């Protein structure tokens, strides 16, 4: 007897439906075809043990399992459930009418328990797109998949609950969540605030500009000056994610198996903040492996990638950031696969000004030799620096300010209101002219810059003088214009004035004063 069940595989951050055909014929053999990997082949042992431990009958027939399309490699243990159910249906132990309307995914434990799988959200999205009525998957993944509306999501703890569901017996109810209500209830749920940082008004201003325009930032300062503290508070002033951004971000984390139980309704609502250690490998940063997995730059999609102690990263690892910083996505090509992952992140980097860290400290003395300082600075390549829009010095706060009991300065909410207003100006301007794929000033193309970043003669002369005296590159010129456009948006001005350009230029001063000791 032939029975078909349906499962899914994940390619990049999207899913593709797999048809699992189970055929029983005379003989005693268990064979899986359709380019299965070792994890799929080993399903026989897991299924056999799960049947025995739950008093289910393994039919004494030749069991042939075909996974179509047969020319696509099948990777992972989440095919256990559709294969097991196919065997049960072919041997008349479960009813089969529901099988053509549901997608099944889940790894079986030897006692029949269903273990969590990766990629439940993109699998559920694909099931909805293809018109399936619902999805049956492990209980631990139910809320994640229930983000998809108008799809029945059944979370089962073990194989016997799936059997009961298919046979019309008492079984778990579908998991239902109000995605929009859960999303909006958690948008401003932060336990840290910019007001926690005492002093550092100039750095806060630079980070506000960065958040308003989506610009990359490099902070340089001695140890303990507050670089990490400032960076960790960046998500509190960035604009909230749209529902579409939240869904795309959650899909990436789902594929990587990084979703926990503490997010709202299975949907990530806060912009990601990823801070990999400087010993992180190239593959861990950009993605890859077998099977391919998204790296830190993709996990930071629609959020922030924070690289502390930037010169301590392997130089080759840093250089691979250049392409995703420009293209906002990463293509990973290997002999057996090629996958694309989105990587539209804001880079926040921090570093000391020298190996000992005290070159710019107002009180402590630097002990590094000039050659040691030069070697340290030269670990960061010019092309990478060109892609960092804002470079700012962080000076330690005076003791008098640190010992004040009361917090002073603006809250994250106050700063965020200005940032959101500036982003809305950018969005209206870009949507008015039909630029749907450009979301902020940092992403402006040369054509868009020609339209939106026009300067008067006085501003042109100022920027020309800065280019000559500071030795800036053409890419640095573009960065100055984009930052000036953002400063104008924060000021509510449609025209870029000379004071906007002057402030943008000062955020490139480190190009000549600190980072060009060649």
CSV table of C-alpha atoms in Angstrom, one decimal, residues 212-461:
chain,number,residue,atom,x,y,z
A,212,UNK,CA,18.4,57.8,12.9
A,213,UNK,CA,20.2,57.0,9.7
A,214,UNK,CA,21.2,53.3,10.2
A,215,UNK,CA,24.9,54.3,10.1
A,216,UNK,CA,27.9,52.2,11.2
A,217,UNK,CA,29.9,53.5,14.2
A,218,UNK,CA,33.4,53.1,15.5
A,219,UNK,CA,34.1,54.2,19.1
A,220,UNK,CA,37.7,54.6,20.2
A,221,UNK,CA,38.6,55.2,23.8
A,222,UNK,CA,40.5,53.8,26.9
A,223,UNK,CA,39.2,50.8,28.9
A,224,UNK,CA,36.3,51.7,31.1
A,225,UNK,CA,35.3,54.8,29.2
A,226,UNK,CA,31.8,53.4,28.6
A,227,UNK,CA,32.0,52.1,25.0
A,228,UNK,CA,30.3,48.7,25.7
A,229,UNK,CA,27.7,50.3,28.0
A,230,UNK,CA,26.8,52.7,25.2
A,231,UNK,CA,26.7,50.1,22.5
A,232,UNK,CA,24.4,47.8,24.6
A,233,UNK,CA,21.9,50.6,24.9
A,234,UNK,CA,21.6,51.2,21.1
A,235,UNK,CA,18.6,48.9,20.7
A,236,UNK,CA,16.7,51.2,23.1
A,237,UNK,CA,16.9,54.2,20.7
A,238,UNK,CA,16.5,52.5,17.4
A,239,UNK,CA,13.1,52.6,15.7
A,240,UNK,CA,10.8,49.6,16.6
A,241,UNK,CA,10.8,46.8,14.0
A,242,UNK,CA,7.9,46.6,11.7
A,243,UNK,CA,5.8,43.4,11.8
A,244,UNK,CA,7.4,42.3,8.5
A,245,UNK,CA,10.9,42.9,9.9
A,246,UNK,CA,10.1,41.0,13.1
A,247,UNK,CA,8.8,38.0,11.0
A,248,UNK,CA,11.9,38.0,8.8
A,249,UNK,CA,14.2,38.3,11.8
A,250,UNK,CA,12.4,35.5,13.7
A,251,UNK,CA,12.7,33.2,10.6
A,252,UNK,CA,16.5,33.6,10.7
A,253,UNK,CA,16.7,32.8,14.4
A,254,UNK,CA,14.3,29.9,13.9
A,255,UNK,CA,16.6,28.4,11.2
A,256,UNK,CA,19.6,28.8,13.5
A,257,UNK,CA,17.7,27.2,16.4
A,258,UNK,CA,18.2,30.3,18.5
A,259,UNK,CA,14.7,30.9,19.6
A,260,UNK,CA,14.1,30.5,23.3
A,261,UNK,CA,10.9,30.4,25.3
A,262,UNK,CA,11.1,34.0,26.6
A,263,UNK,CA,10.1,35.9,23.5
A,264,UNK,CA,6.6,37.2,22.9
A,265,UNK,CA,4.4,34.7,21.2
A,266,UNK,CA,7.2,33.1,19.3
A,267,UNK,CA,8.0,36.4,17.5
A,268,UNK,CA,11.1,38.5,18.2
A,269,UNK,CA,10.0,42.1,18.9
A,270,UNK,CA,13.3,43.8,19.9
A,271,UNK,CA,16.0,44.4,17.3
A,272,UNK,CA,18.7,41.8,17.7
A,273,UNK,CA,21.9,42.7,19.4
A,274,UNK,CA,24.7,40.3,18.7
A,275,UNK,CA,28.1,40.6,20.3
A,276,UNK,CA,30.5,37.8,19.1
A,277,UNK,CA,33.8,37.4,20.9
A,278,UNK,CA,37.0,38.4,19.0
A,279,UNK,CA,38.0,34.7,18.8
A,280,UNK,CA,34.9,34.0,16.6
A,281,UNK,CA,35.8,32.2,13.4
A,282,UNK,CA,35.0,33.4,9.9
A,283,UNK,CA,32.3,30.7,9.5
A,284,UNK,CA,30.7,31.6,12.8
A,285,UNK,CA,30.6,35.3,11.8
A,286,UNK,CA,29.3,35.0,8.2
A,287,UNK,CA,27.6,31.6,8.2
A,288,UNK,CA,28.2,28.2,6.6
A,289,UNK,CA,29.0,24.7,7.8
A,290,UNK,CA,27.2,21.5,6.9
A,291,UNK,CA,24.3,21.8,6.9
A,292,UNK,CA,24.6,25.6,6.3
A,293,UNK,CA,23.6,27.8,9.1
A,294,UNK,CA,23.3,31.6,9.4
A,295,UNK,CA,26.2,33.4,11.1
A,296,UNK,CA,26.3,36.3,13.5
A,297,UNK,CA,25.9,38.9,10.7
A,298,UNK,CA,22.6,37.3,9.7
A,299,UNK,CA,21.5,36.8,13.3
A,300,UNK,CA,22.0,40.6,13.6
A,301,UNK,CA,19.7,41.2,10.6
A,302,UNK,CA,17.5,44.3,11.2
A,303,UNK,CA,19.5,44.9,14.4
A,304,UNK,CA,23.0,45.6,15.7
A,305,UNK,CA,26.3,43.7,15.4
A,306,UNK,CA,28.6,44.8,18.1
A,307,UNK,CA,32.3,44.0,17.7
A,308,UNK,CA,34.2,44.9,20.9
A,309,UNK,CA,38.0,45.0,20.8
A,310,UNK,CA,37.9,45.3,17.0
A,311,UNK,CA,41.7,45.0,16.4
A,312,UNK,CA,41.7,41.7,18.3
A,313,UNK,CA,39.6,40.0,15.6
A,314,UNK,CA,41.4,38.1,12.9
A,315,UNK,CA,42.0,40.4,10.0
A,316,UNK,CA,40.7,38.0,7.5
A,317,UNK,CA,37.5,37.6,9.5
A,318,UNK,CA,37.0,41.3,9.5
A,319,UNK,CA,37.6,41.6,5.8
A,320,UNK,CA,34.6,39.3,5.0
A,321,UNK,CA,32.4,42.0,6.5
A,322,UNK,CA,33.0,44.3,3.5
A,323,UNK,CA,30.6,42.7,1.1
A,324,UNK,CA,27.6,42.3,3.4
A,325,UNK,CA,28.1,45.9,4.7
A,326,UNK,CA,27.6,47.0,1.1
A,327,UNK,CA,25.1,44.5,-0.2
A,328,UNK,CA,23.1,43.9,3.0
A,329,UNK,CA,23.2,40.1,2.4
A,330,UNK,CA,25.7,37.3,2.3
A,331,UNK,CA,26.0,34.5,-0.3
A,332,UNK,CA,27.7,31.4,1.0
A,333,UNK,CA,28.9,29.1,-1.9
A,334,UNK,CA,30.4,25.7,-1.4
A,335,UNK,CA,30.8,22.7,-3.6
A,336,UNK,CA,27.5,21.2,-2.7
A,337,UNK,CA,25.3,24.2,-2.0
A,338,UNK,CA,24.9,27.9,-2.3
A,339,UNK,CA,22.6,29.8,0.1
A,340,UNK,CA,21.7,33.5,0.6
A,341,UNK,CA,21.1,35.0,4.0
A,342,UNK,CA,20.0,38.5,4.7
A,343,UNK,CA,22.5,40.7,6.6
A,344,UNK,CA,21.2,44.2,6.9
A,345,UNK,CA,22.7,45.1,10.2
A,346,UNK,CA,24.1,48.2,11.8
A,347,UNK,CA,27.8,47.7,12.8
A,348,UNK,CA,28.9,49.2,16.1
A,349,UNK,CA,32.6,48.6,16.8
A,350,UNK,CA,34.8,49.6,19.7
A,351,UNK,CA,38.5,49.6,20.2
A,352,UNK,CA,41.3,51.0,22.4
A,353,UNK,CA,43.5,53.7,20.9
A,354,UNK,CA,46.6,51.6,21.4
A,355,UNK,CA,47.7,48.2,22.8
A,356,UNK,CA,47.9,49.4,26.4
A,357,UNK,CA,44.7,51.4,26.0
A,358,UNK,CA,45.7,54.7,27.5
A,359,UNK,CA,47.0,56.7,24.5
A,360,UNK,CA,44.1,59.2,24.7
A,361,UNK,CA,43.5,58.9,28.5
A,362,UNK,CA,43.4,62.4,30.1
A,363,UNK,CA,45.3,61.2,33.2
A,364,UNK,CA,47.1,57.9,32.6
A,365,UNK,CA,50.2,57.6,30.5
A,366,UNK,CA,50.5,55.4,27.4
A,367,UNK,CA,53.4,52.9,27.6
A,368,UNK,CA,53.3,51.8,23.9
A,369,UNK,CA,56.1,52.6,21.4
A,370,UNK,CA,55.1,54.4,18.2
A,371,UNK,CA,55.8,51.2,16.2
A,372,UNK,CA,53.5,49.2,18.5
A,373,UNK,CA,50.8,51.9,18.2
A,374,UNK,CA,51.1,51.8,14.4
A,375,UNK,CA,50.9,48.0,14.2
A,376,UNK,CA,47.8,48.0,16.4
A,377,UNK,CA,46.0,50.6,14.3
A,378,UNK,CA,47.0,48.9,11.0
A,379,UNK,CA,45.1,45.8,12.0
A,380,UNK,CA,42.0,47.6,10.7
A,381,UNK,CA,42.2,48.0,7.0
A,382,UNK,CA,41.4,51.2,5.1
A,383,UNK,CA,38.5,49.7,3.1
A,384,UNK,CA,36.8,48.5,6.2
A,385,UNK,CA,37.2,51.9,7.9
A,386,UNK,CA,35.7,53.6,4.8
A,387,UNK,CA,32.5,51.6,5.4
A,388,UNK,CA,32.1,53.0,8.9
A,389,UNK,CA,30.2,56.2,8.7
A,390,UNK,CA,30.8,57.6,12.1
A,391,UNK,CA,34.1,57.5,14.1
A,392,UNK,CA,34.0,59.0,17.5
A,393,UNK,CA,36.3,59.3,20.5
A,394,UNK,CA,35.1,58.2,23.9
A,395,UNK,CA,36.9,60.0,26.8
A,396,UNK,CA,36.6,58.7,30.4
A,397,UNK,CA,34.0,60.6,32.5
A,398,UNK,CA,35.4,62.8,35.3
A,399,UNK,CA,35.2,61.4,38.8
A,400,UNK,CA,32.8,64.2,39.9
A,401,UNK,CA,30.3,63.1,37.3
A,402,UNK,CA,30.6,59.4,38.2
A,403,UNK,CA,29.9,60.0,41.9
A,404,UNK,CA,26.6,61.9,41.4
A,405,UNK,CA,23.8,59.9,42.8
A,406,UNK,CA,21.0,61.1,40.5
A,407,UNK,CA,21.0,60.1,36.8
A,408,UNK,CA,21.1,63.1,34.4
A,409,UNK,CA,20.5,63.5,30.8
A,410,UNK,CA,17.9,62.3,28.4
A,411,UNK,CA,16.2,58.9,28.6
A,412,UNK,CA,16.2,56.4,25.7
A,413,UNK,CA,12.5,57.2,25.1
A,414,UNK,CA,13.2,60.9,24.5
A,415,UNK,CA,16.1,60.1,22.1
A,416,UNK,CA,14.0,57.4,20.4
A,417,UNK,CA,11.2,59.9,19.6
A,418,UNK,CA,13.6,62.1,17.6
A,419,UNK,CA,15.1,59.0,15.9
A,420,UNK,CA,11.7,57.7,14.9
A,421,UNK,CA,10.7,61.2,13.6
A,422,UNK,CA,13.9,61.4,11.5
A,423,UNK,CA,13.3,57.8,10.1
A,424,UNK,CA,9.7,58.8,9.2
A,425,UNK,CA,11.0,61.7,7.2
A,426,UNK,CA,13.4,59.4,5.3
A,427,UNK,CA,10.6,56.9,4.7
A,428,UNK,CA,8.2,59.5,3.3
A,429,UNK,CA,10.8,60.9,1.0
A,430,UNK,CA,11.9,57.5,-0.3
A,431,UNK,CA,8.3,56.1,-0.7
A,432,UNK,CA,7.2,59.3,-2.5
A,433,UNK,CA,9.8,58.7,-5.2
A,434,UNK,CA,9.2,54.9,-5.4
A,435,UNK,CA,12.4,53.6,-3.7
A,436,UNK,CA,10.8,50.7,-1.9
A,437,UNK,CA,14.1,48.8,-1.3
A,438,UNK,CA,15.9,51.7,0.4
A,439,UNK,CA,14.9,52.0,4.1
A,440,UNK,CA,17.3,54.7,5.6
A,441,UNK,CA,20.0,57.2,4.7
A,442,UNK,CA,22.8,54.7,5.1
A,443,UNK,CA,21.4,52.7,2.2
A,444,UNK,CA,21.2,55.6,-0.3
A,445,UNK,CA,22.4,54.8,-3.8
A,446,UNK,CA,24.5,57.2,-5.8
A,447,UNK,CA,21.4,58.2,-7.8
A,448,UNK,CA,19.4,58.8,-4.6
A,449,UNK,CA,22.3,60.8,-3.1
A,450,UNK,CA,22.3,63.0,-6.2
A,451,UNK,CA,18.7,63.8,-5.5
A,452,UNK,CA,18.6,64.1,-1.7
A,453,UNK,CA,22.1,65.2,-0.7
A,454,UNK,CA,22.6,68.4,-2.7
A,455,UNK,CA,24.9,71.0,-1.2
A,456,UNK,CA,25.2,74.7,-1.6
A,457,UNK,CA,28.5,76.3,-2.8
A,458,UNK,CA,29.6,77.1,0.8
A,459,UNK,CA,29.1,73.5,1.9
A,460,UNK,CA,30.9,72.1,-1.2
A,461,UNK,CA,33.9,74.3,-0.5
